[in-house]
């Protein structure tokens, strides 16, 4: 068995848990990302019967941080189950933030600095900060510094209606102004992905996720969440999976990002979502010393980036060949593939890219990665149906990949995630 380090230390994936994912503004809207993160970190510790004292560190990702508690990892780590001496750091790499948390944790294990790390991510898109305009911020700062009643009244009198117009964060590239949806739309056109194909792929996502929830495979990865303020209601399943949809309903939806000529709709996009995920990683020796049987090991990973103004969500096409090369494997060796579904258009463009010589050459390889076998791809749905709490998705995908790989008796798994900024991530895991 190969590891990506040079000292022979291998990173074992011991367990993974996530909260149910909920469409933003619904059942989980009163929980912050910190609370969602705490719920699933507590659950992963309890399910794996781990002693808190054995945890060395916690690494957590989030995309839209809480401005008053920017180090989400530290806030999450301050749960009663963990000693206060467990150190914690937060990371951000857009939709690959949980992946960044996982690979940072894994690197520390490979280096020998840590043995047991909980890594994951959380996002509450129901609770994005609403900002004041520059002018309002200046006036509020001046107000807080005013030394007399007269100064205060003067500042208050200077307030204008436009000062009260809030600024909400957009899911758009700061460098180009293009939103994710517009990028997916552009990519669908460049790569000739028809609307019908996108809708079929999204429908497949809903159908497969429903099967996975109903037969217990996905349900087993969920930690039900009790909902404040009364804690009388709980969420035990993903509420974005549409069991009642069909291709006719999906075809009737209007395109959102190019109303006239577009093909990307609410139906074939991932929805804005709340949720968290956590994965328990250990050095192989420590896992064995503590009596755990690892689900799988991290064999390799890679990150890549391209110009965000080009085809924003093609990063996985550049990262996957590098991760496979580092693993010493070909696509044909891979038993299961988990691709983050930001948009059906993006997945279908990524699949085309992986089969293309041009993209292979851009990634530095003579031969394309190859044709993705759909029977091995996202076999229990993906972000379109399950949802996509940005900072948490990587933990969900890794957990599902290793659990399903084990069930099927497979050996190798590949996961890919596209991310804002034109970035992509890929990881290869291996069962012992
Ligand atoms: C696409 C997007 C704008 C849609 O937002 P929205 O309009 O709030 O979406 P909704 O869930 O309300 O869906 C709109 C309508 O389509 C319907 N719909 C959505 N999916 C459907 C499906 N599969 N079948 C049938 N109807 C569906 C909804 O029921 C709703 O109908 P209504 O208006 O009658 O209530 C939003 O989900 C989005 O921005 N997604 C992309 C997020 C993103 O960029 N992520 C980053 C990726 S890395």
CSV table of N, CA and C in Angstrom, one decimal, residues 24-180:
chain,number,residue,atom,x,y,z
A,24,UNK,N,-31.2,26.2,2.6
A,24,UNK,CA,-31.0,27.4,3.4
A,24,UNK,C,-32.4,28.0,3.7
A,25,UNK,N,-32.6,28.5,4.9
A,25,UNK,CA,-33.8,29.2,5.2
A,25,UNK,C,-34.9,28.2,5.7
A,26,UNK,N,-34.5,27.0,5.8
A,26,UNK,CA,-35.5,26.0,6.3
A,26,UNK,C,-35.2,25.5,7.7
A,27,UNK,N,-35.3,24.2,8.0
A,27,UNK,CA,-35.2,23.7,9.4
A,27,UNK,C,-34.0,24.1,10.2
A,28,UNK,N,-32.8,24.2,9.5
A,28,UNK,CA,-31.6,24.5,10.3
A,28,UNK,C,-31.3,25.9,10.4
A,29,UNK,N,-32.2,26.8,10.0
A,29,UNK,CA,-31.8,28.2,9.8
A,29,UNK,C,-31.4,28.9,11.2
A,30,UNK,N,-31.9,28.3,12.3
A,30,UNK,CA,-31.6,29.0,13.6
A,30,UNK,C,-30.3,28.5,14.2
A,31,UNK,N,-29.6,27.6,13.5
A,31,UNK,CA,-28.3,27.1,14.0
A,31,UNK,C,-27.2,27.7,13.2
A,32,UNK,N,-26.2,28.2,13.9
A,32,UNK,CA,-25.0,28.8,13.3
A,32,UNK,C,-24.1,27.7,12.7
A,33,UNK,N,-23.2,28.0,11.9
A,33,UNK,CA,-22.2,27.0,11.4
A,33,UNK,C,-21.5,26.4,12.5
A,34,UNK,N,-21.2,27.2,13.6
A,34,UNK,CA,-20.4,26.7,14.7
A,34,UNK,C,-21.3,25.6,15.4
A,35,UNK,N,-22.6,25.8,15.6
A,35,UNK,CA,-23.4,24.8,16.3
A,35,UNK,C,-23.6,23.6,15.4
A,36,UNK,N,-23.7,23.8,14.1
A,36,UNK,CA,-23.8,22.6,13.2
A,36,UNK,C,-22.5,21.8,13.3
A,37,UNK,N,-21.3,22.5,13.3
A,37,UNK,CA,-20.0,21.8,13.4
A,37,UNK,C,-19.9,21.1,14.7
A,38,UNK,N,-20.3,21.7,15.8
A,38,UNK,CA,-20.2,21.0,17.1
A,38,UNK,C,-21.1,19.7,17.1
A,39,UNK,N,-22.3,19.8,16.5
A,39,UNK,CA,-23.1,18.7,16.6
A,39,UNK,C,-22.5,17.5,15.9
A,40,UNK,N,-21.8,17.7,14.7
A,40,UNK,CA,-21.3,16.5,14.1
A,40,UNK,C,-19.9,16.1,14.6
A,41,UNK,N,-19.2,17.0,15.2
A,41,UNK,CA,-17.9,16.6,15.8
A,41,UNK,C,-18.2,15.8,17.0
A,42,UNK,N,-19.2,16.2,17.8
A,42,UNK,CA,-19.6,15.4,19.0
A,42,UNK,C,-20.0,14.0,18.6
A,43,UNK,N,-20.8,14.0,17.5
A,43,UNK,CA,-21.3,12.7,17.1
A,43,UNK,C,-20.2,11.8,16.6
A,44,UNK,N,-19.2,12.3,15.8
A,44,UNK,CA,-18.1,11.5,15.3
A,44,UNK,C,-17.3,10.9,16.5
A,45,UNK,N,-17.1,11.7,17.6
A,45,UNK,CA,-16.4,11.3,18.7
A,45,UNK,C,-17.2,10.2,19.4
A,46,UNK,N,-18.5,10.4,19.6
A,46,UNK,CA,-19.3,9.4,20.4
A,46,UNK,C,-19.4,8.1,19.6
A,47,UNK,N,-19.7,8.2,18.3
A,47,UNK,CA,-19.9,7.0,17.5
A,47,UNK,C,-18.7,6.2,17.4
A,48,UNK,N,-17.5,6.8,17.4
A,48,UNK,CA,-16.3,6.0,17.3
A,48,UNK,C,-15.7,5.7,18.7
A,49,UNK,N,-16.5,6.1,19.8
A,49,UNK,CA,-16.1,5.8,21.2
A,49,UNK,C,-14.6,6.2,21.4
A,50,UNK,N,-14.4,7.4,20.9
A,50,UNK,CA,-13.0,8.0,21.1
A,50,UNK,C,-12.9,8.8,22.4
A,51,UNK,N,-11.8,8.7,23.0
A,51,UNK,CA,-11.6,9.5,24.2
A,51,UNK,C,-11.1,10.9,23.8
A,52,UNK,N,-11.8,11.9,24.3
A,52,UNK,CA,-11.4,13.3,23.8
A,52,UNK,C,-9.9,13.5,24.0
A,53,UNK,N,-9.3,12.9,25.1
A,53,UNK,CA,-7.9,13.2,25.3
A,53,UNK,C,-7.0,12.7,24.2
A,54,UNK,N,-7.5,11.7,23.4
A,54,UNK,CA,-6.7,11.2,22.3
A,54,UNK,C,-6.7,12.1,21.1
A,55,UNK,N,-7.5,13.1,21.1
A,55,UNK,CA,-7.6,14.0,19.9
A,55,UNK,C,-6.4,15.1,20.0
A,56,UNK,N,-5.6,15.2,19.0
A,56,UNK,CA,-4.5,16.2,19.0
A,56,UNK,C,-5.0,17.5,18.5
A,57,UNK,N,-5.9,17.5,17.5
A,57,UNK,CA,-6.2,18.8,16.9
A,57,UNK,C,-7.5,18.7,16.1
A,58,UNK,N,-8.1,19.8,15.8
A,58,UNK,CA,-9.3,19.9,15.0
A,58,UNK,C,-9.1,20.9,13.9
A,59,UNK,N,-9.3,20.6,12.6
A,59,UNK,CA,-9.2,21.5,11.5
A,59,UNK,C,-10.5,21.6,10.8
A,60,UNK,N,-11.0,22.8,10.6
A,60,UNK,CA,-12.3,23.0,10.1
A,60,UNK,C,-12.3,24.0,9.0
A,61,UNK,N,-13.2,23.8,8.0
A,61,UNK,CA,-13.3,24.7,6.9
A,61,UNK,C,-14.6,25.4,6.9
A,62,UNK,N,-14.6,26.6,6.4
A,62,UNK,CA,-15.9,27.3,6.2
A,62,UNK,C,-15.7,28.4,5.1
A,63,UNK,N,-16.7,28.8,4.4
A,63,UNK,CA,-16.5,29.7,3.3
A,63,UNK,C,-17.0,31.1,3.7
A,64,UNK,N,-18.1,31.2,4.4
A,64,UNK,CA,-18.6,32.5,4.8
A,64,UNK,C,-18.4,32.5,6.3
A,65,UNK,N,-17.3,33.1,6.8
A,65,UNK,CA,-17.0,33.0,8.3
A,65,UNK,C,-17.9,34.0,9.1
A,66,UNK,N,-18.1,33.6,10.3
A,66,UNK,CA,-18.8,34.5,11.3
A,66,UNK,C,-17.8,35.6,11.7
A,67,UNK,N,-18.1,36.8,11.4
A,67,UNK,CA,-17.2,37.9,11.7
A,67,UNK,C,-16.8,38.0,13.2
A,68,UNK,N,-17.7,37.6,14.1
A,68,UNK,CA,-17.3,37.7,15.5
A,68,UNK,C,-16.6,36.5,16.0
A,69,UNK,N,-16.6,35.4,15.2
A,69,UNK,CA,-15.9,34.2,15.7
A,69,UNK,C,-15.3,33.6,14.4
A,70,UNK,N,-14.2,34.3,13.9
A,70,UNK,CA,-13.6,33.8,12.7
A,70,UNK,C,-12.9,32.5,12.7
A,71,UNK,N,-12.4,32.1,13.8
A,71,UNK,CA,-11.8,30.7,13.9
A,71,UNK,C,-12.8,29.7,14.3
A,72,UNK,N,-13.6,29.3,13.3
A,72,UNK,CA,-14.7,28.3,13.6
A,72,UNK,C,-14.2,27.1,14.2
A,73,UNK,N,-13.0,26.6,13.8
A,73,UNK,CA,-12.4,25.4,14.3
A,73,UNK,C,-12.3,25.5,15.9
A,74,UNK,N,-11.8,26.6,16.4
A,74,UNK,CA,-11.6,26.7,17.8
A,74,UNK,C,-12.9,26.7,18.5
A,75,UNK,N,-13.9,27.4,18.0
A,75,UNK,CA,-15.2,27.4,18.6
A,75,UNK,C,-15.8,26.0,18.6
A,76,UNK,N,-15.7,25.3,17.5
A,76,UNK,CA,-16.2,23.9,17.5
A,76,UNK,C,-15.5,23.0,18.5
A,77,UNK,N,-14.2,23.2,18.6
A,77,UNK,CA,-13.4,22.3,19.5
A,77,UNK,C,-13.7,22.5,21.0
A,78,UNK,N,-14.4,23.6,21.3
A,78,UNK,CA,-14.7,23.9,22.7
A,78,UNK,C,-16.0,23.2,23.2
A,79,UNK,N,-16.1,22.0,22.8
A,79,UNK,CA,-17.2,21.2,23.3
A,79,UNK,C,-16.8,20.4,24.5
A,80,UNK,N,-17.8,20.0,25.4
A,80,UNK,CA,-17.4,19.3,26.6
A,80,UNK,C,-16.6,18.0,26.3
A,81,UNK,N,-16.9,17.4,25.2
A,81,UNK,CA,-16.2,16.1,24.9
A,81,UNK,C,-14.7,16.2,24.7
A,82,UNK,N,-14.2,17.4,24.4
A,82,UNK,CA,-12.8,17.6,24.0
A,82,UNK,C,-12.1,18.4,25.1
A,83,UNK,N,-10.9,18.0,25.5
A,83,UNK,CA,-10.1,18.9,26.4
A,83,UNK,C,-9.8,20.2,25.8
A,84,UNK,N,-9.7,21.3,26.6
A,84,UNK,CA,-9.5,22.6,26.1
A,84,UNK,C,-8.1,22.7,25.4
A,85,UNK,N,-7.3,21.8,25.7
A,85,UNK,CA,-5.9,21.8,25.1
A,85,UNK,C,-5.8,21.3,23.7
A,86,UNK,N,-7.0,20.9,23.2
A,86,UNK,CA,-7.0,20.4,21.8
A,86,UNK,C,-6.9,21.6,20.9
A,87,UNK,N,-5.8,21.8,20.1
A,87,UNK,CA,-5.7,23.0,19.3
A,87,UNK,C,-6.5,22.9,18.0
A,88,UNK,N,-6.8,24.0,17.4
A,88,UNK,CA,-7.7,24.1,16.3
A,88,UNK,C,-7.4,25.2,15.4
A,89,UNK,N,-7.5,24.9,14.1
A,89,UNK,CA,-7.3,25.9,13.1
A,89,UNK,C,-8.4,25.8,12.0
A,90,UNK,N,-8.7,27.0,11.4
A,90,UNK,CA,-9.7,27.1,10.4
A,90,UNK,C,-9.1,27.3,9.1
A,91,UNK,N,-9.7,26.8,8.0
A,91,UNK,CA,-9.1,27.0,6.7
A,91,UNK,C,-10.2,27.4,5.7
A,92,UNK,N,-9.8,27.9,4.6
A,92,UNK,CA,-10.8,28.3,3.6
A,92,UNK,C,-10.2,28.1,2.2
A,93,UNK,N,-10.9,27.3,1.4
A,93,UNK,CA,-10.6,27.2,0.0
A,93,UNK,C,-11.9,27.0,-0.7
A,94,UNK,N,-12.8,28.0,-0.6
A,94,UNK,CA,-14.1,28.0,-1.2
A,94,UNK,C,-14.8,26.6,-1.0
A,95,UNK,N,-15.4,26.1,-2.1
A,95,UNK,CA,-16.2,24.8,-1.9
A,95,UNK,C,-15.3,23.6,-1.6
A,96,UNK,N,-14.0,23.8,-1.6
A,96,UNK,CA,-13.1,22.7,-1.3
A,96,UNK,C,-12.5,22.9,0.2
A,97,UNK,N,-13.2,23.7,1.0
A,97,UNK,CA,-12.7,24.0,2.3
A,97,UNK,C,-12.6,22.8,3.2
A,98,UNK,N,-13.6,21.9,3.2
A,98,UNK,CA,-13.5,20.7,4.1
A,98,UNK,C,-12.3,19.9,3.5
A,99,UNK,N,-12.1,19.9,2.2
A,99,UNK,CA,-11.0,19.1,1.6
A,99,UNK,C,-9.7,19.6,2.1
A,100,UNK,N,-9.6,21.0,2.1
A,100,UNK,CA,-8.4,21.6,2.6
A,100,UNK,C,-8.2,21.2,4.1
A,101,UNK,N,-9.2,21.2,4.9
A,101,UNK,CA,-9.1,20.8,6.3
A,101,UNK,C,-8.6,19.4,6.4
A,102,UNK,N,-9.1,18.5,5.5
A,102,UNK,CA,-8.8,17.1,5.6
A,102,UNK,C,-7.3,16.9,5.1
A,103,UNK,N,-6.9,17.6,4.1
A,103,UNK,CA,-5.5,17.4,3.6
A,103,UNK,C,-4.5,18.1,4.6
A,104,UNK,N,-4.9,19.2,5.2
A,104,UNK,CA,-4.0,19.9,6.2
A,104,UNK,C,-3.8,18.9,7.4
A,105,UNK,N,-4.9,18.3,7.8
A,105,UNK,CA,-4.9,17.4,8.9
A,105,UNK,C,-4.0,16.2,8.5
A,106,UNK,N,-4.2,15.7,7.3
A,106,UNK,CA,-3.5,14.5,6.9
A,106,UNK,C,-2.0,14.8,6.8
A,107,UNK,N,-1.6,16.0,6.3
A,107,UNK,CA,-0.2,16.4,6.2
A,107,UNK,C,0.4,16.4,7.5
A,108,UNK,N,-0.3,16.9,8.5
A,108,UNK,CA,0.3,17.0,9.9
A,108,UNK,C,0.5,15.5,10.4
A,109,UNK,N,-0.4,14.6,10.0
A,109,UNK,CA,-0.2,13.2,10.5
A,109,UNK,C,1.0,12.6,9.8
A,110,UNK,N,1.1,12.9,8.5
A,110,UNK,CA,2.2,12.3,7.7
A,110,UNK,C,3.5,12.9,8.2
A,111,UNK,N,3.5,14.1,8.6
A,111,UNK,CA,4.8,14.7,9.1
A,111,UNK,C,5.2,14.2,10.5
A,112,UNK,N,4.2,13.5,11.1
A,112,UNK,CA,4.5,13.0,12.5
A,112,UNK,C,4.2,14.0,13.6
A,113,UNK,N,3.6,15.2,13.2
A,113,UNK,CA,3.3,16.2,14.2
A,113,UNK,C,2.0,15.8,15.0
A,114,UNK,N,1.1,15.1,14.4
A,114,UNK,CA,-0.2,14.8,15.0
A,114,UNK,C,-0.5,13.3,14.7
A,115,UNK,N,-1.3,12.7,15.6
A,115,UNK,CA,-1.7,11.3,15.3
A,115,UNK,C,-3.2,11.2,15.1
A,116,UNK,N,-4.0,12.0,15.8
A,116,UNK,CA,-5.5,11.9,15.7
A,116,UNK,C,-6.0,13.3,15.5
A,117,UNK,N,-6.7,13.5,14.3
A,117,UNK,CA,-7.2,14.8,14.0
A,117,UNK,C,-8.6,14.7,13.5
A,118,UNK,N,-9.5,15.6,14.0
A,118,UNK,CA,-10.9,15.6,13.4
A,118,UNK,C,-10.9,16.8,12.4
A,119,UNK,N,-11.3,16.5,11.1
A,119,UNK,CA,-11.3,17.5,10.1
A,119,UNK,C,-12.6,17.5,9.4
A,120,UNK,N,-13.0,18.7,9.0
A,120,UNK,CA,-14.3,18.8,8.4
A,120,UNK,C,-14.7,20.2,8.0
A,121,UNK,N,-16.0,20.5,8.0
A,121,UNK,CA,-16.4,21.9,7.7
A,121,UNK,C,-17.8,22.1,8.0
A,122,UNK,N,-18.2,23.4,8.0
A,122,UNK,CA,-19.6,23.7,8.3
A,122,UNK,C,-20.0,25.0,7.5
A,123,UNK,N,-21.2,25.1,7.2
A,123,UNK,CA,-21.7,26.3,6.6
A,123,UNK,C,-23.2,26.5,6.9
A,124,UNK,N,-23.5,27.8,7.3
A,124,UNK,CA,-24.9,28.1,7.4
A,124,UNK,C,-25.2,29.2,6.4
A,125,UNK,N,-25.7,28.8,5.3
A,125,UNK,CA,-26.0,29.9,4.3
A,125,UNK,C,-27.3,30.6,4.6
A,126,UNK,N,-28.0,30.1,5.7
A,126,UNK,CA,-29.1,30.9,6.3
A,126,UNK,C,-28.6,32.1,7.1
A,127,UNK,N,-27.4,32.1,7.4
A,127,UNK,CA,-26.8,33.1,8.3
A,127,UNK,C,-25.6,33.8,7.8
A,128,UNK,N,-25.7,34.2,6.5
A,128,UNK,CA,-24.6,35.0,5.9
A,128,UNK,C,-24.6,36.4,6.5
A,129,UNK,N,-23.4,37.0,6.8
A,129,UNK,CA,-23.5,38.3,7.4
A,129,UNK,C,-24.0,39.3,6.4
A,130,UNK,N,-24.8,40.2,6.8
A,130,UNK,CA,-25.3,41.3,6.0
A,130,UNK,C,-24.5,42.6,6.4
A,131,UNK,N,-23.8,43.2,5.4
A,131,UNK,CA,-22.9,44.2,5.7
A,131,UNK,C,-23.5,45.6,5.4
A,132,UNK,N,-22.9,46.6,6.1
A,132,UNK,CA,-23.3,48.0,5.8
A,132,UNK,C,-22.5,48.5,4.7
A,133,UNK,N,-23.0,49.6,4.0
A,133,UNK,CA,-22.2,50.2,3.0
A,133,UNK,C,-21.0,50.9,3.6
A,134,UNK,N,-20.0,51.3,2.8
A,134,UNK,CA,-18.8,52.0,3.2
A,134,UNK,C,-19.2,53.2,4.0
A,135,UNK,N,-20.1,54.0,3.4
A,135,UNK,CA,-20.5,55.3,4.0
A,135,UNK,C,-21.1,55.0,5.4
A,136,UNK,N,-22.0,54.0,5.5
A,136,UNK,CA,-22.7,53.7,6.8
A,136,UNK,C,-21.6,53.2,7.8
A,137,UNK,N,-20.7,52.4,7.3
A,137,UNK,CA,-19.6,51.9,8.3
A,137,UNK,C,-18.8,53.1,8.8
A,138,UNK,N,-18.5,54.1,7.9
A,138,UNK,CA,-17.7,55.2,8.4
A,138,UNK,C,-18.5,56.0,9.4
A,139,UNK,N,-19.8,56.2,9.1
A,139,UNK,CA,-20.6,57.0,10.1
A,139,UNK,C,-20.7,56.2,11.4
A,140,UNK,N,-20.9,54.9,11.4
A,140,UNK,CA,-21.0,54.2,12.6
A,140,UNK,C,-19.7,54.2,13.5
A,141,UNK,N,-18.6,54.2,12.7
A,141,UNK,CA,-17.3,54.3,13.5
A,141,UNK,C,-17.2,55.6,14.1
A,142,UNK,N,-17.5,56.7,13.3
A,142,UNK,CA,-17.4,58.0,13.8
A,142,UNK,C,-18.4,58.2,15.0
A,143,UNK,N,-19.5,57.6,14.9
A,143,UNK,CA,-20.5,57.7,16.0
A,143,UNK,C,-19.9,57.1,17.3
A,144,UNK,N,-19.2,56.0,17.1
A,144,UNK,CA,-18.7,55.3,18.3
A,144,UNK,C,-17.6,56.1,18.9
A,145,UNK,N,-17.0,57.0,18.1
A,145,UNK,CA,-15.8,57.8,18.6
A,145,UNK,C,-16.2,59.2,19.0
A,146,UNK,N,-17.5,59.5,18.8
A,146,UNK,CA,-17.9,60.9,19.0
A,146,UNK,C,-17.8,61.2,20.5
A,147,UNK,N,-17.4,62.5,20.8
A,147,UNK,CA,-17.1,62.8,22.2
A,147,UNK,C,-18.2,63.6,22.9
A,148,UNK,N,-19.1,64.1,22.1
A,148,UNK,CA,-20.1,65.0,22.7
A,148,UNK,C,-21.5,64.6,22.0
A,149,UNK,N,-22.5,65.0,22.7
A,149,UNK,CA,-23.9,64.8,22.2
A,149,UNK,C,-24.0,65.5,20.8
A,150,UNK,N,-23.5,66.7,20.8
A,150,UNK,CA,-23.6,67.5,19.5
A,150,UNK,C,-22.9,66.7,18.4
A,151,UNK,N,-21.8,66.2,18.6
A,151,UNK,CA,-21.1,65.4,17.5
A,151,UNK,C,-22.0,64.2,17.1
A,152,UNK,N,-22.5,63.5,18.1
A,152,UNK,CA,-23.4,62.4,17.8
A,152,UNK,C,-24.6,62.8,17.0
A,153,UNK,N,-25.2,63.8,17.4
A,153,UNK,CA,-26.4,64.3,16.7
A,153,UNK,C,-26.1,64.7,15.2
A,154,UNK,N,-24.9,65.3,15.1
A,154,UNK,CA,-24.5,65.7,13.7
A,154,UNK,C,-24.3,64.5,12.8
A,155,UNK,N,-23.7,63.5,13.4
A,155,UNK,CA,-23.5,62.2,12.5
A,155,UNK,C,-24.8,61.6,12.2
A,156,UNK,N,-25.7,61.5,13.2
A,156,UNK,CA,-27.0,60.9,13.0
A,156,UNK,C,-27.8,61.7,11.9
A,157,UNK,N,-27.7,63.0,12.0
A,157,UNK,CA,-28.4,63.9,11.0
A,157,UNK,C,-27.8,63.7,9.6
A,158,UNK,N,-26.6,63.2,9.5
A,158,UNK,CA,-26.0,63.1,8.2
A,158,UNK,C,-26.4,61.8,7.5
A,159,UNK,N,-27.1,60.9,8.2
A,159,UNK,CA,-27.5,59.6,7.6
A,159,UNK,C,-28.5,59.8,6.5
A,160,UNK,N,-28.3,59.1,5.4
A,160,UNK,CA,-29.2,59.2,4.3
A,160,UNK,C,-29.8,57.8,4.0
A,161,UNK,N,-31.0,57.8,3.4
A,161,UNK,CA,-31.6,56.5,3.1
A,161,UNK,C,-30.7,55.5,2.5
A,162,UNK,N,-29.9,55.9,1.5
A,162,UNK,CA,-29.0,54.9,0.8
A,162,UNK,C,-28.0,54.3,1.8
A,163,UNK,N,-27.7,55.0,2.9
A,163,UNK,CA,-26.8,54.4,3.9
A,163,UNK,C,-27.3,53.1,4.5
A,164,UNK,N,-28.7,53.0,4.5
A,164,UNK,CA,-29.3,51.8,5.1
A,164,UNK,C,-29.4,50.7,4.1
A,165,UNK,N,-29.0,50.8,2.9
A,165,UNK,CA,-29.1,49.7,1.9
A,165,UNK,C,-28.0,48.7,2.3
A,166,UNK,N,-28.4,47.4,2.6
A,166,UNK,CA,-27.4,46.5,3.1
A,166,UNK,C,-26.6,45.9,1.9
A,167,UNK,N,-25.5,45.3,2.2
A,167,UNK,CA,-24.7,44.6,1.1
A,167,UNK,C,-24.7,43.2,1.5
A,168,UNK,N,-25.2,42.3,0.6
A,168,UNK,CA,-25.2,40.9,0.9
A,168,UNK,C,-24.1,40.2,0.1
A,169,UNK,N,-23.4,39.2,0.6
A,169,UNK,CA,-22.4,38.6,-0.1
A,169,UNK,C,-23.0,37.9,-1.3
A,170,UNK,N,-22.3,38.0,-2.5
A,170,UNK,CA,-22.8,37.4,-3.7
A,170,UNK,C,-22.0,36.1,-4.0
A,171,UNK,N,-22.6,35.1,-4.6
A,171,UNK,CA,-21.8,33.9,-5.0
A,171,UNK,C,-21.2,34.3,-6.3
A,172,UNK,N,-20.3,35.3,-6.3
A,172,UNK,CA,-19.7,35.7,-7.6
A,172,UNK,C,-18.2,35.9,-7.4
A,173,UNK,N,-17.5,35.7,-8.5
A,173,UNK,CA,-16.0,35.8,-8.4
A,173,UNK,C,-15.6,37.3,-8.2
A,174,UNK,N,-14.9,37.6,-7.1
A,174,UNK,CA,-14.5,39.0,-6.9
A,174,UNK,C,-13.6,39.5,-8.1
A,175,UNK,N,-12.9,38.6,-8.8
A,175,UNK,CA,-12.0,39.0,-9.8
A,175,UNK,C,-12.7,39.3,-11.1
A,176,UNK,N,-13.8,38.6,-11.4
A,176,UNK,CA,-14.5,38.8,-12.7
A,176,UNK,C,-16.0,39.3,-12.5
A,177,UNK,N,-16.5,39.1,-11.4
A,177,UNK,CA,-17.9,39.5,-11.2
A,177,UNK,C,-18.9,38.4,-11.6
A,178,UNK,N,-18.4,37.4,-12.2
A,178,UNK,CA,-19.2,36.3,-12.8
A,178,UNK,C,-19.7,35.4,-11.6
A,179,UNK,N,-21.0,35.1,-11.6
A,179,UNK,CA,-21.5,34.2,-10.6
A,179,UNK,C,-21.2,32.8,-11.0
A,180,UNK,N,-21.3,31.9,-10.0
A,180,UNK,CA,-21.0,30.5,-10.2
A,180,UNK,C,-22.0,30.0,-11.3
